[in-house]
CSV table of C-alpha atoms in Angstrom, one decimal:
chain,number,residue,atom,x,y,z
A,1,MET,CA,8.9,-9.2,25.2
A,2,SER,CA,12.6,-8.5,26.1
A,3,THR,CA,13.9,-5.2,24.9
A,4,THR,CA,17.4,-3.7,25.0
A,5,LEU,CA,18.2,-0.2,23.8
A,6,VAL,CA,21.6,0.2,22.1
A,7,ALA,CA,22.6,3.8,21.3
A,8,LEU,CA,24.5,4.1,18.0
A,9,GLN,CA,26.0,7.6,18.0
A,10,GLN,CA,28.2,7.3,15.0
A,11,PRO,CA,26.1,5.6,12.2
A,12,LYS,CA,29.1,5.1,10.0
A,13,ASP,CA,30.9,3.1,12.7
A,14,ILE,CA,28.1,0.8,13.8
A,15,SER,CA,29.3,-2.6,14.8
A,16,LEU,CA,26.9,-5.3,13.6
A,17,SER,CA,28.1,-7.6,16.4
A,18,GLU,CA,26.3,-5.3,18.9
A,19,ILE,CA,22.9,-5.9,17.4
A,20,GLU,CA,23.5,-9.6,16.8
A,21,ALA,CA,25.0,-10.1,20.3
A,22,GLU,CA,21.9,-8.5,21.9
A,23,LEU,CA,19.6,-10.8,20.0
A,24,ASN,CA,21.7,-13.8,21.0
A,25,LYS,CA,21.4,-12.7,24.6
A,26,ILE,CA,17.6,-12.8,24.3
A,27,TRP,CA,17.6,-16.3,22.9
A,28,LEU,CA,20.1,-17.5,25.5
A,29,SER,CA,18.1,-16.1,28.4
A,30,GLN,CA,14.8,-17.7,27.2
A,31,SER,CA,16.3,-21.2,26.8
A,32,GLY,CA,17.0,-21.5,30.5
A,33,GLY,CA,20.1,-23.4,29.8
A,34,LYS,CA,18.2,-26.3,28.2
A,35,ALA,CA,19.7,-28.2,25.3
A,36,THR,CA,16.5,-28.2,23.3
A,37,PRO,CA,15.2,-24.6,22.6
A,38,ILE,CA,11.7,-23.8,23.6
A,39,ALA,CA,11.3,-21.2,20.9
A,40,THR,CA,12.0,-21.1,17.2
A,41,ARG,CA,13.8,-18.0,16.1
A,42,ALA,CA,13.9,-16.4,12.6
A,43,ALA,CA,13.8,-19.2,10.0
A,44,THR,CA,11.4,-18.3,7.3
A,45,PHE,CA,12.2,-14.8,6.0
A,46,SER,CA,13.7,-11.4,6.7
A,47,MET,CA,11.7,-8.2,6.2
A,48,VAL,CA,12.6,-4.5,6.2
A,49,VAL,CA,9.6,-2.3,7.1
A,50,TYR,CA,10.0,1.4,6.2
A,51,GLU,CA,7.4,3.3,8.1
A,52,PRO,CA,5.7,6.5,6.9
A,53,GLU,CA,7.9,9.4,7.9
A,54,GLU,CA,5.6,12.3,8.1
A,55,PHE,CA,1.8,12.5,8.5
A,56,GLN,CA,1.4,11.6,12.2
A,57,GLN,CA,4.5,13.5,13.2
A,58,LEU,CA,3.4,16.6,11.3
A,59,LEU,CA,-0.1,16.4,12.9
A,60,ALA,CA,1.4,15.9,16.3
A,61,GLY,CA,3.9,18.8,15.9
A,62,LEU,CA,1.2,21.1,14.7
A,63,GLY,CA,-1.0,20.2,17.8
A,64,PHE,CA,-3.7,18.2,16.0
A,65,TYR,CA,-2.8,14.7,17.1
A,66,GLN,CA,-2.2,13.6,20.7
A,67,GLY,CA,-1.9,9.8,20.2
A,68,GLU,CA,1.1,7.6,19.8
A,69,ILE,CA,3.1,7.7,16.6
A,70,ASP,CA,2.3,4.3,15.3
A,71,GLY,CA,2.1,4.8,11.5
A,72,ILE,CA,-1.5,3.7,11.5
A,73,ASN,CA,-4.2,5.9,9.9
A,74,GLY,CA,-6.7,4.9,12.6
A,75,THR,CA,-9.7,6.7,14.1
A,76,ALA,CA,-7.7,9.2,16.2
A,77,ALA,CA,-5.4,10.0,13.2
A,78,ARG,CA,-8.3,10.5,10.8
A,79,GLU,CA,-10.0,12.9,13.3
A,80,ALA,CA,-6.8,14.8,13.6
A,81,ILE,CA,-6.5,15.0,9.8
A,82,LYS,CA,-10.1,16.3,9.6
A,83,GLU,CA,-9.4,18.9,12.3
A,84,ALA,CA,-6.3,20.1,10.4
A,85,GLN,CA,-8.2,20.2,7.1
A,86,LYS,CA,-11.0,22.3,8.8
A,87,THR,CA,-8.4,24.7,10.3
A,88,TYR,CA,-6.6,25.2,6.9
A,89,GLY,CA,-9.8,25.4,4.8
A,90,LEU,CA,-9.2,22.2,2.9
A,91,PRO,CA,-11.8,19.6,1.9
A,92,ILE,CA,-12.6,17.6,5.0
A,93,THR,CA,-12.0,13.9,4.1
A,94,GLY,CA,-9.9,12.5,7.0
A,95,ARG,CA,-7.3,11.4,4.5
A,96,VAL,CA,-3.8,12.7,3.8
A,97,ASP,CA,-4.1,13.6,0.2
A,98,SER,CA,-1.3,15.5,-1.7
A,99,GLU,CA,-2.9,18.9,-0.9
A,100,THR,CA,-3.2,18.2,2.8
A,101,LEU,CA,0.3,16.8,3.1
A,102,ALA,CA,1.7,19.9,1.3
A,103,LYS,CA,-0.1,22.2,3.7
A,104,LEU,CA,1.1,20.3,6.7
A,105,ARG,CA,4.6,20.5,5.5
A,106,SER,CA,4.5,24.2,4.8
A,107,GLU,CA,2.9,24.9,8.2
A,108,TRP,CA,5.6,22.9,10.0
A,109,ALA,CA,8.4,24.5,8.0
A,110,ALA,CA,7.1,28.0,9.1
A,111,LYS,CA,7.4,27.2,12.8
A,112,SER,CA,10.4,28.5,14.7
A,113,PRO,CA,13.1,26.0,15.7
A,114,GLU,CA,12.2,26.2,19.4
A,115,ASP,CA,8.6,25.3,18.6
A,116,LYS,CA,9.5,22.3,16.4
A,117,GLN,CA,8.9,19.6,19.1
A,118,PHE,CA,6.2,17.2,20.2
A,119,PRO,CA,5.8,14.9,23.2
A,120,ASN,CA,4.1,12.0,21.4
A,121,PHE,CA,5.5,8.5,22.1
A,122,ASP,CA,6.8,6.7,19.1
A,123,VAL,CA,5.8,3.0,19.1
A,124,ARG,CA,6.6,2.2,15.5
A,125,GLY,CA,8.5,-1.0,15.0
A,126,PHE,CA,7.7,-2.7,18.4
A,127,SER,CA,5.6,-5.5,17.0
A,128,MET,CA,4.4,-7.3,13.9
A,129,SER,CA,0.7,-8.2,13.4
A,130,GLU,CA,0.0,-11.6,15.0
A,131,VAL,CA,-1.6,-12.8,11.8
A,132,ILE,CA,1.9,-12.6,10.3
A,133,ALA,CA,4.1,-13.5,13.3
A,134,ALA,CA,2.1,-16.5,14.5
A,135,GLN,CA,2.9,-18.6,11.5
A,136,ASN,CA,6.3,-17.2,10.5
A,137,PRO,CA,9.4,-17.1,12.7
A,138,CYS,CA,11.1,-14.1,11.0
A,139,ARG,CA,13.4,-11.2,11.4
A,140,VAL,CA,11.8,-7.7,11.0
A,141,ILE,CA,14.0,-4.6,10.7
A,142,THR,CA,11.9,-1.5,11.0
A,143,MET,CA,13.2,1.9,10.0
A,144,CYS,CA,11.4,4.8,11.6
A,145,PRO,CA,12.3,8.2,10.2
A,146,THR,CA,12.0,11.0,12.7
A,147,PHE,CA,11.9,14.8,12.6
A,148,GLY,CA,14.4,17.1,14.3
A,149,GLU,CA,18.1,17.3,14.7
A,150,ASP,CA,20.3,14.6,13.1
A,151,THR,CA,22.0,12.9,16.1
A,152,GLY,CA,22.6,9.6,14.5
A,153,VAL,CA,20.7,6.3,14.7
A,154,THR,CA,19.5,4.4,17.7
A,155,ALA,CA,18.6,0.7,17.6
A,156,GLN,CA,16.3,-1.5,19.7
A,157,VAL,CA,16.3,-5.3,19.6
A,158,SER,CA,13.5,-7.5,20.9
A,159,ALA,CA,11.8,-10.8,20.4
A,160,TYR,CA,8.0,-11.4,20.3
A,161,CYS,CA,6.5,-14.9,20.6
A,162,PRO,CA,2.8,-15.2,20.2
A,163,VAL,CA,1.5,-18.0,22.4
A,164,GLN,CA,-0.4,-20.5,20.3
A,165,LYS,CA,-2.6,-23.3,21.6
A,166,LYS,CA,-1.6,-26.9,20.7
A,167,GLN,CA,2.1,-25.9,20.1
A,168,SER,CA,4.9,-27.3,22.2
A,169,SER,CA,7.3,-24.6,21.2
A,170,LEU,CA,7.0,-20.9,20.6
A,171,ILE,CA,7.3,-19.3,17.2
A,172,CYS,CA,9.1,-16.0,17.6
A,173,CYS,CA,10.0,-13.0,15.5
A,174,GLU,CA,13.1,-10.9,16.1
A,175,TYR,CA,12.8,-7.2,15.8
A,176,ILE,CA,15.4,-4.6,15.1
A,177,THR,CA,14.1,-1.1,15.2
A,178,LEU,CA,16.2,1.8,13.9
A,179,ARG,CA,15.3,5.4,14.5
A,180,GLY,CA,16.9,8.6,13.1
A,181,THR,CA,16.3,11.3,10.6
A,182,LYS,CA,15.8,10.3,7.0
A,183,GLU,CA,19.3,11.4,6.3
A,184,ALA,CA,20.7,9.4,9.2
A,185,LEU,CA,18.9,6.2,8.1
A,186,GLU,CA,20.2,6.8,4.5
A,187,ARG,CA,23.8,6.6,5.9
A,188,VAL,CA,23.2,3.1,7.4
A,189,SER,CA,21.5,1.6,4.4
A,190,ASP,CA,24.4,-0.9,3.9
A,191,ILE,CA,24.1,-2.1,7.5
A,192,VAL,CA,20.3,-2.5,7.1
A,193,THR,CA,20.7,-4.8,4.1
A,194,SER,CA,23.5,-6.8,5.9
A,195,LEU,CA,21.1,-7.5,8.8
A,196,MET,CA,18.8,-9.5,6.5
A,197,ILE,CA,19.5,-13.2,7.2
A,198,PRO,CA,21.4,-14.8,4.3
A,199,ASP,CA,19.7,-17.7,2.4
A,200,LEU,CA,16.2,-16.7,3.5
A,201,PRO,CA,13.6,-14.8,1.4
A,202,LYS,CA,14.0,-11.1,1.8
A,203,PHE,CA,11.0,-8.7,1.7
A,204,VAL,CA,10.7,-5.0,1.9
A,205,TRP,CA,7.4,-3.5,3.1
A,206,TRP,CA,7.7,0.1,2.0
A,207,LYS,CA,4.8,1.9,3.7
A,208,ALA,CA,5.8,5.3,2.5
A,209,THR,CA,5.7,6.7,-1.1
A,210,PRO,CA,8.1,4.6,-3.2
A,211,ASN,CA,11.0,6.7,-4.3
A,212,PRO,CA,13.5,5.2,-6.8
A,213,GLU,CA,15.7,8.3,-6.5
A,214,GLN,CA,16.3,7.5,-2.8
A,215,GLU,CA,19.5,5.6,-2.3
A,216,LEU,CA,18.0,3.5,0.5
A,217,PHE,CA,15.1,2.5,-1.6
A,218,ARG,CA,17.3,1.6,-4.6
A,219,ARG,CA,19.6,-0.5,-2.4
A,220,LEU,CA,16.7,-2.4,-0.8
A,221,CYS,CA,15.3,-3.0,-4.3
A,222,LYS,CA,18.5,-4.7,-5.3
A,223,THR,CA,18.9,-6.9,-2.3
A,224,SER,CA,15.3,-8.0,-1.7
A,225,ASN,CA,13.1,-10.7,-3.4
A,226,CYS,CA,10.0,-8.5,-3.4
A,227,ILE,CA,9.1,-4.9,-2.7
A,228,ILE,CA,5.6,-4.6,-1.1
A,229,VAL,CA,3.6,-1.4,-1.3
A,230,ASP,CA,0.0,-0.3,-0.7
A,231,SER,CA,-1.2,2.1,-3.4
A,232,SER,CA,-4.4,3.0,-1.4
A,233,TYR,CA,-2.1,5.4,0.5
A,234,PHE,CA,-0.2,6.9,-2.4
A,235,SER,CA,-0.5,10.7,-2.3
A,236,ASP,CA,-0.1,10.9,-6.0
A,237,PRO,CA,-1.1,7.5,-7.5
A,238,GLU,CA,-0.7,8.6,-11.1
A,239,SER,CA,3.0,9.4,-10.6
A,240,GLU,CA,3.7,6.5,-8.3
A,241,PHE,CA,2.3,3.9,-10.8
A,242,LEU,CA,4.7,5.2,-13.4
A,243,LYS,CA,7.6,4.8,-11.0
A,244,MET,CA,6.4,1.2,-10.1
A,245,GLN,CA,6.2,0.3,-13.8
A,246,GLU,CA,9.8,1.5,-14.3
A,247,LEU,CA,10.9,-0.7,-11.3
A,248,ILE,CA,9.2,-3.7,-12.9
A,249,GLU,CA,10.9,-3.0,-16.2
A,250,ASP,CA,14.2,-3.0,-14.2
A,251,GLN,CA,13.3,-6.6,-13.0
A,252,THR,CA,12.3,-5.5,-9.5
A,253,TYR,CA,9.5,-7.7,-8.1
A,254,ILE,CA,6.6,-5.5,-6.9
A,255,ALA,CA,3.6,-6.5,-4.9
A,256,ASP,CA,0.7,-4.1,-4.3
A,257,LEU,CA,-1.6,-5.0,-1.5
A,258,ASN,CA,-4.2,-2.8,-3.0
A,259,TRP,CA,-4.2,-5.0,-6.1
A,260,HIS,CA,-5.5,-7.9,-4.1
A,261,ARG,CA,-8.4,-5.9,-2.8
A,262,LEU,CA,-9.7,-6.0,-6.4
A,263,SER,CA,-9.9,-9.8,-6.6
A,264,ALA,CA,-13.7,-10.0,-5.8
A,265,TRP,CA,-14.4,-7.4,-8.5
A,266,GLN,CA,-12.3,-9.3,-11.0
A,267,GLU,CA,-13.7,-12.7,-10.3
A,268,LEU,CA,-17.3,-11.5,-10.4
A,269,THR,CA,-16.7,-9.6,-13.7
A,270,ALA,CA,-15.2,-12.7,-15.3
A,271,ALA,CA,-18.1,-14.9,-13.9
A,272,THR,CA,-20.8,-12.7,-15.5
A,273,PHE,CA,-19.3,-13.5,-18.9
A,274,ASP,CA,-18.8,-17.2,-18.3
A,275,PRO,CA,-22.0,-18.3,-20.2
A,276,PRO,CA,-21.0,-18.8,-23.9
A,277,GLU,CA,-23.7,-16.4,-25.2
A,278,ARG,CA,-22.4,-13.6,-23.0
A,279,ARG,CA,-18.8,-14.4,-23.7
A,280,ALA,CA,-19.4,-13.7,-27.3
A,281,ALA,CA,-20.8,-10.3,-26.3
A,282,LEU,CA,-17.6,-9.1,-24.8
A,283,GLY,CA,-16.6,-7.8,-28.2
A,284,GLU,CA,-19.6,-5.5,-28.2
A,285,ILE,CA,-18.6,-3.5,-25.1
A,286,ASP,CA,-17.6,0.0,-26.0
A,287,THR,CA,-18.3,1.9,-22.7
A,288,ILE,CA,-16.9,1.2,-19.3
A,289,THR,CA,-17.7,3.3,-16.2
A,290,LEU,CA,-15.9,3.0,-12.9
A,291,ASP,CA,-17.1,4.7,-9.8
A,292,TYR,CA,-14.7,4.8,-6.8
A,293,GLU,CA,-14.7,6.5,-3.4
A,294,LYS,CA,-13.3,10.0,-3.7
A,295,GLY,CA,-9.8,10.4,-2.4
A,296,ASN,CA,-7.6,7.8,-4.2
A,297,VAL,CA,-7.9,6.6,-7.9
A,298,SER,CA,-5.6,3.7,-7.5
A,299,GLN,CA,-8.1,0.8,-7.5
A,300,ALA,CA,-10.1,2.3,-10.5
A,301,LEU,CA,-6.9,2.7,-12.5
A,302,MET,CA,-5.7,-0.8,-11.8
A,303,PHE,CA,-9.0,-2.4,-12.6
A,304,LEU,CA,-9.2,-0.5,-15.9
A,305,GLY,CA,-5.7,-1.6,-16.7
A,306,TRP,CA,-6.6,-5.2,-15.9
A,307,PHE,CA,-9.8,-5.2,-18.0
A,308,ALA,CA,-8.1,-3.5,-21.0
A,309,SER,CA,-5.2,-5.9,-20.9
A,310,ARG,CA,-7.5,-8.9,-21.0
A,311,LEU,CA,-9.3,-7.6,-24.1
A,312,ASP,CA,-6.2,-6.2,-25.8
A,313,TRP,CA,-7.4,-2.6,-25.7
A,314,GLN,CA,-4.8,0.1,-26.4
A,315,PRO,CA,-5.2,3.6,-24.8
A,316,THR,CA,-5.3,6.5,-27.1
A,317,THR,CA,-6.4,9.6,-25.2
A,318,TYR,CA,-6.7,10.8,-21.5
A,319,THR,CA,-8.9,13.8,-20.7
A,320,GLU,CA,-9.7,15.3,-17.3
A,321,ILE,CA,-13.3,16.6,-17.4
A,322,GLY,CA,-13.5,17.6,-13.8
A,323,GLY,CA,-16.7,18.6,-12.1
A,324,ASP,CA,-18.2,17.3,-8.8
A,325,TYR,CA,-17.0,13.7,-9.6
A,326,ASP,CA,-13.6,14.6,-10.9
A,327,ILE,CA,-14.5,12.8,-14.2
A,328,ILE,CA,-11.8,11.4,-16.3
A,329,HIS,CA,-12.4,10.1,-19.9
A,330,ILE,CA,-10.0,7.6,-21.4
A,331,LYS,CA,-10.3,6.3,-24.9
A,332,PHE,CA,-9.1,3.0,-26.3
A,333,THR,CA,-9.0,1.2,-29.6
A,334,THR,CA,-9.6,-2.5,-30.0
A,335,PRO,CA,-7.7,-4.9,-32.3
A,336,ASN,CA,-10.5,-4.4,-35.0
A,337,ASP,CA,-10.3,-0.5,-34.6
A,338,ARG,CA,-13.4,0.0,-32.5
A,339,GLU,CA,-13.3,2.9,-30.1
A,340,ILE,CA,-13.9,2.4,-26.4
A,341,LEU,CA,-14.8,5.1,-23.9
A,342,ALA,CA,-13.9,4.6,-20.3
A,343,GLU,CA,-15.1,7.0,-17.5
A,344,LEU,CA,-13.7,7.2,-14.0
A,345,ALA,CA,-15.8,9.0,-11.4
A,346,ALA,CA,-14.8,9.9,-7.8
A,347,ILE,CA,-17.9,9.6,-5.7
A,348,PRO,CA,-18.2,11.7,-2.5
A,349,THR,CA,-19.4,9.5,0.4
A,350,ALA,CA,-20.7,10.6,3.8
A,351,ASP,CA,-18.7,7.8,5.6
A,352,TYR,CA,-15.4,6.9,4.0
A,353,GLY,CA,-14.3,3.3,4.5
A,354,GLU,CA,-11.1,2.2,6.0
A,355,ILE,CA,-9.4,1.8,2.6
A,356,PRO,CA,-9.1,5.0,0.6
A,357,GLY,CA,-10.5,4.8,-3.0
A,358,ASP,CA,-12.5,1.5,-2.7
A,359,LEU,CA,-14.4,0.7,-5.9
A,360,VAL,CA,-18.1,1.6,-5.7
A,361,GLY,CA,-19.5,0.4,-9.0
A,362,LEU,CA,-18.7,-0.8,-12.5
A,363,ARG,CA,-20.9,-0.5,-15.6
A,364,LEU,CA,-20.2,-2.2,-19.0
A,365,GLY,CA,-22.3,-1.2,-21.9
A,366,SER,CA,-22.6,-1.0,-25.7
A,367,SER,CA,-24.0,1.3,-28.3
A,368,ASN,CA,-25.4,-1.8,-30.0
A,369,PRO,CA,-29.0,-2.1,-28.5
A,370,ASN,CA,-29.0,-5.8,-29.4
A,371,ALA,CA,-25.8,-6.6,-27.6
A,372,ASP,CA,-26.2,-8.7,-24.5
A,373,CYS,CA,-23.2,-7.3,-22.6
A,374,CYS,CA,-24.7,-4.6,-20.3
A,375,THR,CA,-23.4,-5.4,-16.8
A,376,ILE,CA,-23.6,-3.5,-13.5
A,377,LEU,CA,-21.6,-4.5,-10.5
A,378,CYS,CA,-22.2,-2.7,-7.2
A,379,SER,CA,-20.5,-2.7,-3.9
A,380,GLU,CA,-22.5,-4.6,-1.3
A,381,THR,CA,-21.9,-1.9,1.3
A,382,THR,CA,-22.3,1.3,-0.6
A,383,GLY,CA,-24.3,0.4,-3.8
A,384,CYS,CA,-24.0,2.4,-7.0
A,385,MET,CA,-27.1,4.5,-7.5
A,386,ARG,CA,-25.5,6.7,-10.1
A,387,LEU,CA,-24.8,3.7,-12.4
A,388,GLU,CA,-28.3,2.2,-11.9
A,389,ALA,CA,-30.1,5.4,-12.8
A,390,GLY,CA,-32.2,5.2,-16.0
A,391,GLY,CA,-34.4,2.6,-17.5
A,392,SER,CA,-31.6,0.8,-19.3
A,393,ALA,CA,-30.5,-0.7,-15.9
A,394,GLN,CA,-33.5,-3.0,-16.0
A,395,SER,CA,-32.0,-4.9,-18.9
A,396,CYS,CA,-28.5,-5.1,-17.4
A,397,HIS,CA,-27.0,-8.1,-15.7
A,398,THR,CA,-26.7,-6.7,-12.1
A,399,GLU,CA,-24.6,-8.2,-9.3
A,400,GLN,CA,-23.4,-7.2,-5.8
A,401,VAL,CA,-19.8,-7.5,-4.9
A,402,SER,CA,-19.0,-8.7,-1.4
A,403,ALA,CA,-15.7,-7.1,-0.1
A,404,LEU,CA,-12.9,-9.3,1.2
A,405,SER,CA,-13.5,-10.4,4.7
A,406,ASP,CA,-10.5,-8.4,5.8
A,407,GLN,CA,-8.9,-5.8,3.6
A,408,LYS,CA,-6.4,-4.6,6.2
A,409,ALA,CA,-2.8,-4.4,5.0
A,410,GLU,CA,-1.6,-6.9,7.7
A,411,TYR,CA,-4.0,-9.6,6.6
A,412,LEU,CA,-3.1,-9.1,2.9
A,413,MET,CA,0.5,-9.1,3.9
A,414,ALA,CA,0.2,-12.5,5.6
A,415,GLN,CA,-1.3,-13.9,2.3
A,416,GLN,CA,1.4,-12.2,0.2
A,417,LEU,CA,4.2,-13.8,2.2
A,418,GLN,CA,2.8,-17.2,1.1
A,419,ARG,CA,2.9,-16.4,-2.7
A,420,TRP,CA,5.8,-14.1,-3.2
A,421,GLY,CA,7.3,-13.8,-6.6
A,422,ARG,CA,6.3,-12.3,-9.9
A,423,GLU,CA,2.6,-11.8,-10.5
A,424,VAL,CA,2.3,-11.8,-14.3
A,425,LEU,CA,-1.4,-10.7,-14.3
A,426,TYR,CA,-0.6,-7.7,-12.1
A,427,GLU,CA,2.4,-6.8,-14.2
A,428,GLU,CA,0.4,-7.0,-17.5
A,429,SER,CA,-2.3,-4.9,-16.0
A,430,LEU,CA,0.0,-2.3,-14.5
A,431,ALA,CA,1.8,-2.0,-17.9
A,432,ILE,CA,-1.6,-0.9,-19.5
A,433,THR,CA,-2.3,1.4,-16.5
A,434,ALA,CA,1.1,3.1,-17.1
A,435,GLU,CA,0.4,3.5,-20.8
A,436,ILE,CA,-2.9,5.2,-19.8
A,437,LEU,CA,-1.1,7.6,-17.5
A,438,LYS,CA,1.6,8.5,-20.0
A,439,LEU,CA,-1.2,10.1,-22.1
A,440,ARG,CA,-1.9,12.7,-19.3
């Protein structure tokens, strides 16, 4: 990897030729003067990646995290979160929920100016997952918000070429990494969009909480073909889903990587009602229970939105029951005025998985004892003992759901880049999810 650091002290006066010229130098140097290039530079898409701006930096600044600032909620980061939660008397989950984030922010704000510093090395933006880069010569513009004094924006340019067997030439990604405070990055939003290569698909991977009120976010929505998010890391999924629905209504293409993690559940649910005799029993369902790992309700809400949209259920009430499982009751009416009760339950688990809020179990039932619609789907890894309790489970159609082979965001992103564009099923499902949340 060749890297050149260009200091841009006055963000308003940034010359685009400096960045492009440095990239051109990289390609000129690697060609060795040959007429035929040995590497393929950005030719499939441009992507802006907006990195999370706070949680690791807050943990580092408060002395809980000693690792690199990489934007990844890995093992070291989760242990740091647990230590912070223990110190501040919060539920120890290893995840940055809204309560934890608010506490970290308030503790950082209370520190004196001279104490607001941390030595952690910031490595955000230096590379893209090989699962993406190996097949796609692309340009990636990474924006890395930093804490501290606003001293403008710095830019780094580099090229990364994974070596692939059986290939005569290299497939390379160009990287432009911009660092500065959130305010400083806001000032260069027009430059960011102009760095996206014309006539190629333009993606935005927004790793932070989507914020339609933020000028940078609005500008990127207008200039990109698709905004990609991951709702498993939303700090307030209920509010964020409503924002995403507004964006879709404004003709913004949205892709949620967390939605694709539900595919195995959706496919198996549909398959259990493929036999004609069971398909007819779909109309008898009047209870649906969804258990999910405590910490993020996104998957449960999206699955419920999907199921309700397929059967044309309309939400009527939303009631927070609470208790150990944070029970939520949502009522629907069917086209023939039958009432449906849905229950969402957050299940505490001893060992949280890598993805916050994974579905644990699904139960479909009916008050009609003669209806052949009782169905229980359980996660292959965690099971669903709560849903299987009671004698009635013996008469239910029960299946185990195998999780996707790789649920990591980078893997799902590589797939997303092959099918970008509007996802009608997702949009119809999110529309119902938004209707549910408007009843809160």
